[in-house]
Amino acid sequence: MTLFNIGGAGIGRYHYGVIKCLYEEGLLPRIVAGSSVGSLFASFLCSRTLEEIEDLLNPEKVNYNAYQKRNEKYSLIRKIRRLFVEGYLMDIGVIRDFVRDNLGDLTFQVKEKEEYLLILSRKLMIKQDGY
């Protein structure tokens, strides 16, 4: 069985719920894939041993400091400006800091006792005949 997390932004909450349910039922697959925000959840899952996953699924043990650095008062204005000036809506730095705070500095290398196989994909946009 393979778990493939796809989709971005708010859909990540669903990835979390699916992983939590599969873990609680003892059904986590060994092969985990993801794209967009799904790749973050796949990385979180595959960077932990089975015993460490329980910490990942405990909201009290996840570091959310990266999201608390910004003033929410001007959040919408800041996002709209970023979209028009820089070409993207969400602040990549916040996501980067969140991942670093919770994963640390990791490289995904083959381990001697590998528990999961991580597959990350990237969306490719190909223009074909006007589409």
Coordinates of N, CA and C in Angstrom, one line a residue:
M1 N 0.8 -1.2 0.0 CA 0.0 0.0 0.0 C 0.9 1.2 0.0
T2 N 0.4 2.3 -0.7 CA 1.2 3.5 -0.8 C 0.3 4.7 -0.3
L3 N 0.8 5.6 0.4 CA 0.1 6.8 0.8 C 0.6 8.0 -0.1
F4 N -0.2 8.6 -0.9 CA 0.2 9.7 -1.7 C -0.6 11.0 -1.4
N5 N 0.1 11.9 -0.8 CA -0.5 13.2 -0.3 C -0.3 14.2 -1.4
I6 N -1.4 14.7 -2.0 CA -1.3 15.8 -3.0 C -2.1 17.0 -2.6
G7 N -1.8 18.1 -3.1 CA -2.6 19.3 -2.9 C -1.8 20.3 -2.0
G8 N -2.2 21.5 -2.0 CA -1.5 22.5 -1.2 C -2.4 23.3 -0.3
A9 N -1.7 24.2 0.4 CA -2.3 25.2 1.4 C -3.2 24.4 2.4
G10 N -4.4 24.8 2.5 CA -5.3 24.2 3.6 C -5.5 22.7 3.5
I11 N -5.3 22.1 2.3 CA -5.5 20.7 2.2 C -4.5 19.9 3.1
G12 N -3.5 20.6 3.5 CA -2.5 19.9 4.4 C -3.1 19.4 5.7
R13 N -4.2 20.1 6.2 CA -4.9 19.6 7.4 C -5.5 18.2 7.2
Y14 N -5.9 18.0 5.9 CA -6.5 16.7 5.6 C -5.4 15.6 5.6
H15 N -4.2 16.0 5.1 CA -3.1 15.0 5.1 C -2.8 14.6 6.5
Y16 N -2.7 15.6 7.4 CA -2.5 15.3 8.8 C -3.5 14.3 9.4
G17 N -4.8 14.6 9.1 CA -5.8 13.7 9.6 C -5.8 12.3 9.1
V18 N -5.4 12.2 7.8 CA -5.3 10.8 7.2 C -4.1 10.1 7.8
I19 N -3.0 10.7 8.0 CA -1.8 10.1 8.6 C -2.1 9.7 10.0
K20 N -2.8 10.5 10.8 CA -3.1 10.2 12.1 C -4.1 9.0 12.2
C21 N -5.1 9.0 11.4 CA -6.0 7.8 11.4 C -5.3 6.5 11.0
L22 N -4.5 6.6 10.0 CA -3.8 5.4 9.5 C -2.8 4.9 10.6
Y23 N -2.1 5.8 11.3 CA -1.2 5.5 12.4 C -2.0 4.8 13.5
E24 N -3.1 5.4 14.0 CA -3.9 4.9 15.1 C -4.5 3.5 14.8
E25 N -4.7 3.2 13.5 CA -5.3 1.9 13.2 C -4.2 0.9 12.8
G26 N -2.9 1.4 12.9 CA -1.8 0.5 12.5 C -1.7 0.2 11.0
L27 N -2.1 1.1 10.2 CA -2.2 0.9 8.8 C -1.2 1.8 8.0
L28 N -0.3 2.5 8.6 CA 0.6 3.3 7.8 C 1.4 2.5 6.8
P29 N 1.3 2.9 5.5 CA 2.1 2.2 4.5 C 3.6 2.5 4.6
R30 N 4.4 1.7 4.0 CA 5.8 1.9 4.0 C 6.3 2.8 2.9
I31 N 5.5 2.9 1.9 CA 5.8 3.8 0.8 C 4.9 5.1 0.9
V32 N 5.6 6.2 1.0 CA 4.8 7.5 1.2 C 5.3 8.5 0.1
A33 N 4.4 9.1 -0.6 CA 4.7 10.0 -1.7 C 3.9 11.3 -1.4
G34 N 4.4 12.4 -2.0 CA 3.7 13.7 -1.8 C 4.1 14.7 -2.9
S35 N 3.2 15.6 -3.1 CA 3.5 16.8 -3.9 C 2.9 18.0 -3.2
S36 N 3.5 19.2 -3.4 CA 3.1 20.4 -2.8 C 3.1 20.3 -1.3
V37 N 2.1 20.7 -0.6 CA 2.1 20.6 0.9 C 2.2 19.1 1.3
G38 N 1.6 18.3 0.5 CA 1.7 16.8 0.7 C 3.1 16.3 0.9
S39 N 4.0 16.9 0.2 CA 5.4 16.5 0.3 C 6.0 16.9 1.6
L40 N 5.5 18.0 2.2 CA 6.0 18.3 3.6 C 5.5 17.2 4.6
F41 N 4.2 16.8 4.5 CA 3.7 15.8 5.4 C 4.4 14.5 5.1
A42 N 4.7 14.2 3.9 CA 5.4 12.9 3.6 C 6.8 13.0 4.2
S43 N 7.5 14.1 4.1 CA 8.8 14.3 4.7 C 8.8 14.2 6.2
F44 N 7.8 14.8 6.8 CA 7.7 14.7 8.3 C 7.5 13.2 8.7
L45 N 6.7 12.5 8.0 CA 6.4 11.1 8.3 C 7.7 10.3 8.1
C46 N 8.3 10.4 6.9 CA 9.4 9.6 6.6 C 10.7 9.9 7.3
S47 N 10.7 11.0 8.0 CA 12.0 11.4 8.7 C 11.9 10.9 10.2
R48 N 10.9 10.2 10.5 CA 10.7 9.7 11.9 C 10.6 8.2 11.9
T49 N 11.0 7.6 13.0 CA 10.8 6.2 13.2 C 9.4 6.0 13.6
L50 N 8.9 4.8 13.6 CA 7.5 4.5 14.0 C 7.3 5.0 15.4
E51 N 8.2 4.9 16.3 CA 8.0 5.3 17.7 C 8.0 6.9 17.7
E52 N 8.7 7.5 16.9 CA 8.7 9.0 16.9 C 7.5 9.6 16.3
I53 N 6.7 8.9 15.5 CA 5.5 9.4 14.8 C 4.5 9.9 15.8
E54 N 4.4 9.3 16.9 CA 3.4 9.7 17.9 C 3.7 11.2 18.3
D55 N 4.9 11.6 18.4 CA 5.3 13.0 18.7 C 4.8 13.9 17.6
L56 N 5.0 13.4 16.4 CA 4.6 14.2 15.2 C 3.1 14.5 15.2
L57 N 2.3 13.5 15.7 CA 0.9 13.6 15.7 C 0.3 14.2 17.0
N58 N 1.2 14.6 17.9 CA 0.7 15.3 19.1 C 0.9 16.8 18.9
P59 N -0.2 17.6 18.7 CA 0.0 19.0 18.5 C 0.8 19.8 19.5
E60 N 0.8 19.3 20.8 CA 1.5 20.0 21.8 C 3.0 19.8 21.7
K61 N 3.5 18.9 20.8 CA 4.9 18.7 20.6 C 5.4 19.3 19.3
V62 N 4.5 19.9 18.6 CA 4.9 20.5 17.3 C 5.2 22.0 17.6
N63 N 6.3 22.5 17.0 CA 6.7 23.9 17.2 C 6.1 24.8 16.2
Y64 N 5.2 25.7 16.6 CA 4.5 26.6 15.7 C 5.0 28.0 15.7
N65 N 6.2 28.2 16.3 CA 6.7 29.5 16.5 C 6.9 30.3 15.1
A66 N 7.1 29.6 14.0 CA 7.3 30.3 12.7 C 6.1 31.0 12.3
Y67 N 4.9 30.5 12.7 CA 3.7 31.2 12.3 C 3.3 32.4 13.3
Q68 N 4.0 32.5 14.4 CA 3.6 33.5 15.4 C 4.5 34.7 15.2
K69 N 5.4 34.7 14.3 CA 6.4 35.9 14.1 C 5.7 37.1 13.4
R70 N 4.7 36.8 12.7 CA 4.0 37.9 11.9 C 2.9 38.5 12.6
N71 N 2.6 39.8 12.3 CA 1.5 40.5 12.8 C 0.3 40.1 11.9
E72 N -0.8 39.5 12.5 CA -1.9 39.1 11.7 C -2.7 40.3 11.2
K73 N -2.6 41.5 11.8 CA -3.4 42.6 11.4 C -3.3 43.0 10.0
Y74 N -2.1 42.9 9.4 CA -1.9 43.2 8.0 C -1.6 42.0 7.1
S75 N -2.1 40.9 7.5 CA -1.8 39.6 6.8 C -2.3 39.6 5.4
L76 N -3.6 40.0 5.2 CA -4.1 40.0 3.8 C -3.4 41.0 2.9
I77 N -3.2 42.2 3.4 CA -2.5 43.2 2.6 C -1.1 42.7 2.2
R78 N -0.4 42.1 3.2 CA 1.0 41.6 2.9 C 0.9 40.5 1.8
K79 N -0.1 39.6 1.9 CA -0.2 38.5 1.0 C -0.5 39.0 -0.5
I80 N -1.4 39.9 -0.5 CA -1.8 40.5 -1.9 C -0.6 41.2 -2.5
R81 N 0.2 42.0 -1.7 CA 1.4 42.7 -2.2 C 2.4 41.6 -2.7
R82 N 2.6 40.6 -1.9 CA 3.6 39.6 -2.2 C 3.2 38.9 -3.5
L83 N 1.9 38.7 -3.7 CA 1.4 38.0 -4.9 C 1.7 38.8 -6.2
F84 N 1.5 40.1 -6.1 CA 1.7 41.0 -7.2 C 3.2 41.4 -7.4
V85 N 3.9 41.5 -6.4 CA 5.4 41.9 -6.5 C 6.3 40.7 -6.7
E86 N 6.0 39.6 -5.9 CA 7.0 38.5 -6.0 C 6.4 37.3 -6.7
G87 N 5.1 37.3 -7.0 CA 4.5 36.2 -7.7 C 4.0 35.0 -6.9
Y88 N 3.9 35.1 -5.6 CA 3.4 34.0 -4.8 C 2.6 34.6 -3.6
L89 N 1.7 33.9 -3.1 CA 0.8 34.3 -2.1 C 1.3 34.1 -0.7
M90 N 1.7 32.9 -0.4 CA 2.2 32.5 0.9 C 3.6 32.8 1.1
D91 N 4.0 33.0 2.4 CA 5.4 33.4 2.7 C 6.2 32.1 2.9
I92 N 7.0 31.8 1.9 CA 7.8 30.6 1.9 C 8.8 30.5 3.1
G93 N 9.2 31.7 3.5 CA 10.1 31.7 4.7 C 9.5 31.2 6.0
V94 N 8.2 31.4 6.1 CA 7.5 30.8 7.3 C 7.4 29.3 7.2
I95 N 7.1 28.8 6.0 CA 7.1 27.3 5.9 C 8.5 26.7 6.1
R96 N 9.5 27.4 5.5 CA 10.9 26.9 5.7 C 11.2 26.9 7.2
D97 N 10.9 28.0 7.9 CA 11.2 28.0 9.3 C 10.5 26.9 10.1
F98 N 9.2 26.7 9.8 CA 8.4 25.7 10.4 C 9.0 24.3 10.2
V99 N 9.4 24.0 9.0 CA 10.0 22.7 8.7 C 11.3 22.6 9.4
R100 N 12.2 23.6 9.4 CA 13.5 23.6 10.1 C 13.3 23.4 11.6
D101 N 12.3 24.1 12.2 CA 12.1 24.0 13.6 C 11.6 22.6 14.0
N102 N 10.9 21.9 13.2 CA 10.4 20.6 13.5 C 11.2 19.4 13.0
L103 N 11.9 19.6 11.9 CA 12.7 18.5 11.4 C 14.2 18.7 11.7
G104 N 14.7 19.9 11.9 CA 16.1 20.2 12.0 C 16.8 20.1 10.7
D105 N 18.1 20.0 10.7 CA 18.8 19.8 9.4 C 18.9 18.4 9.1
L106 N 18.1 18.0 8.1 CA 18.1 16.5 7.7 C 18.5 16.4 6.2
T107 N 19.1 15.3 5.9 CA 19.2 14.9 4.5 C 18.5 13.5 4.4
F108 N 17.9 13.3 3.3 CA 17.2 12.0 3.2 C 18.1 11.0 2.5
Q109 N 18.8 10.3 3.3 CA 19.7 9.2 2.9 C 19.2 7.9 3.2
V110 N 19.6 6.9 2.4 CA 19.2 5.5 2.7 C 19.8 5.1 4.0
K111 N 18.9 4.6 4.9 CA 19.4 4.2 6.2 C 19.5 2.6 6.2
E112 N 20.3 2.1 7.1 CA 20.4 0.7 7.2 C 19.1 0.0 7.5
K113 N 18.3 0.6 8.4 CA 17.0 0.0 8.8 C 16.0 1.0 8.3
E114 N 15.8 1.1 7.1 CA 14.8 2.1 6.5 C 13.4 1.6 6.8
E115 N 12.6 2.5 7.4 CA 11.2 2.1 7.7 C 10.3 2.6 6.6
Y116 N 10.6 3.7 5.9 CA 9.7 4.2 4.9 C 10.5 4.5 3.6
L117 N 9.8 4.5 2.5 CA 10.4 5.0 1.2 C 9.6 6.3 0.9
L118 N 10.4 7.4 0.8 CA 9.8 8.7 0.5 C 10.0 9.0 -1.0
I119 N 8.8 9.4 -1.6 CA 8.8 9.8 -3.0 C 8.2 11.2 -3.1
L120 N 9.0 12.1 -3.6 CA 8.5 13.5 -3.8 C 8.3 13.8 -5.3
S121 N 7.2 14.5 -5.6 CA 7.0 14.8 -7.0 C 6.9 16.3 -7.2
R122 N 7.1 16.7 -8.4 CA 7.0 18.2 -8.7 C 6.1 18.3 -9.9
K123 N 5.2 19.3 -9.7 CA 4.2 19.5 -10.8 C 4.9 20.2 -12.0
L124 N 4.7 19.6 -13.1 CA 5.2 20.1 -14.4 C 4.1 20.7 -15.2
M125 N 4.3 21.9 -15.7 CA 3.3 22.6 -16.5 C 3.8 22.5 -18.0
I126 N 3.1 21.9 -18.8 CA 3.5 21.7 -20.2 C 2.4 22.3 -21.1
K127 N 2.7 23.3 -21.9 CA 1.8 23.9 -22.8 C 1.7 23.1 -24.1
Q128 N 0.4 22.6 -24.4 CA 0.3 21.8 -25.5 C -0.9 22.4 -26.4
D129 N -0.6 22.7 -27.6 CA -1.6 23.2 -28.6 C -2.6 24.2 -28.0
G130 N -2.1 25.2 -27.3 CA -3.0 26.3 -26.8 C -3.6 26.0 -25.4
Y131 N -3.4 24.8 -24.9 CA -4.0 24.5 -23.6 C -3.1 24.9 -22.4

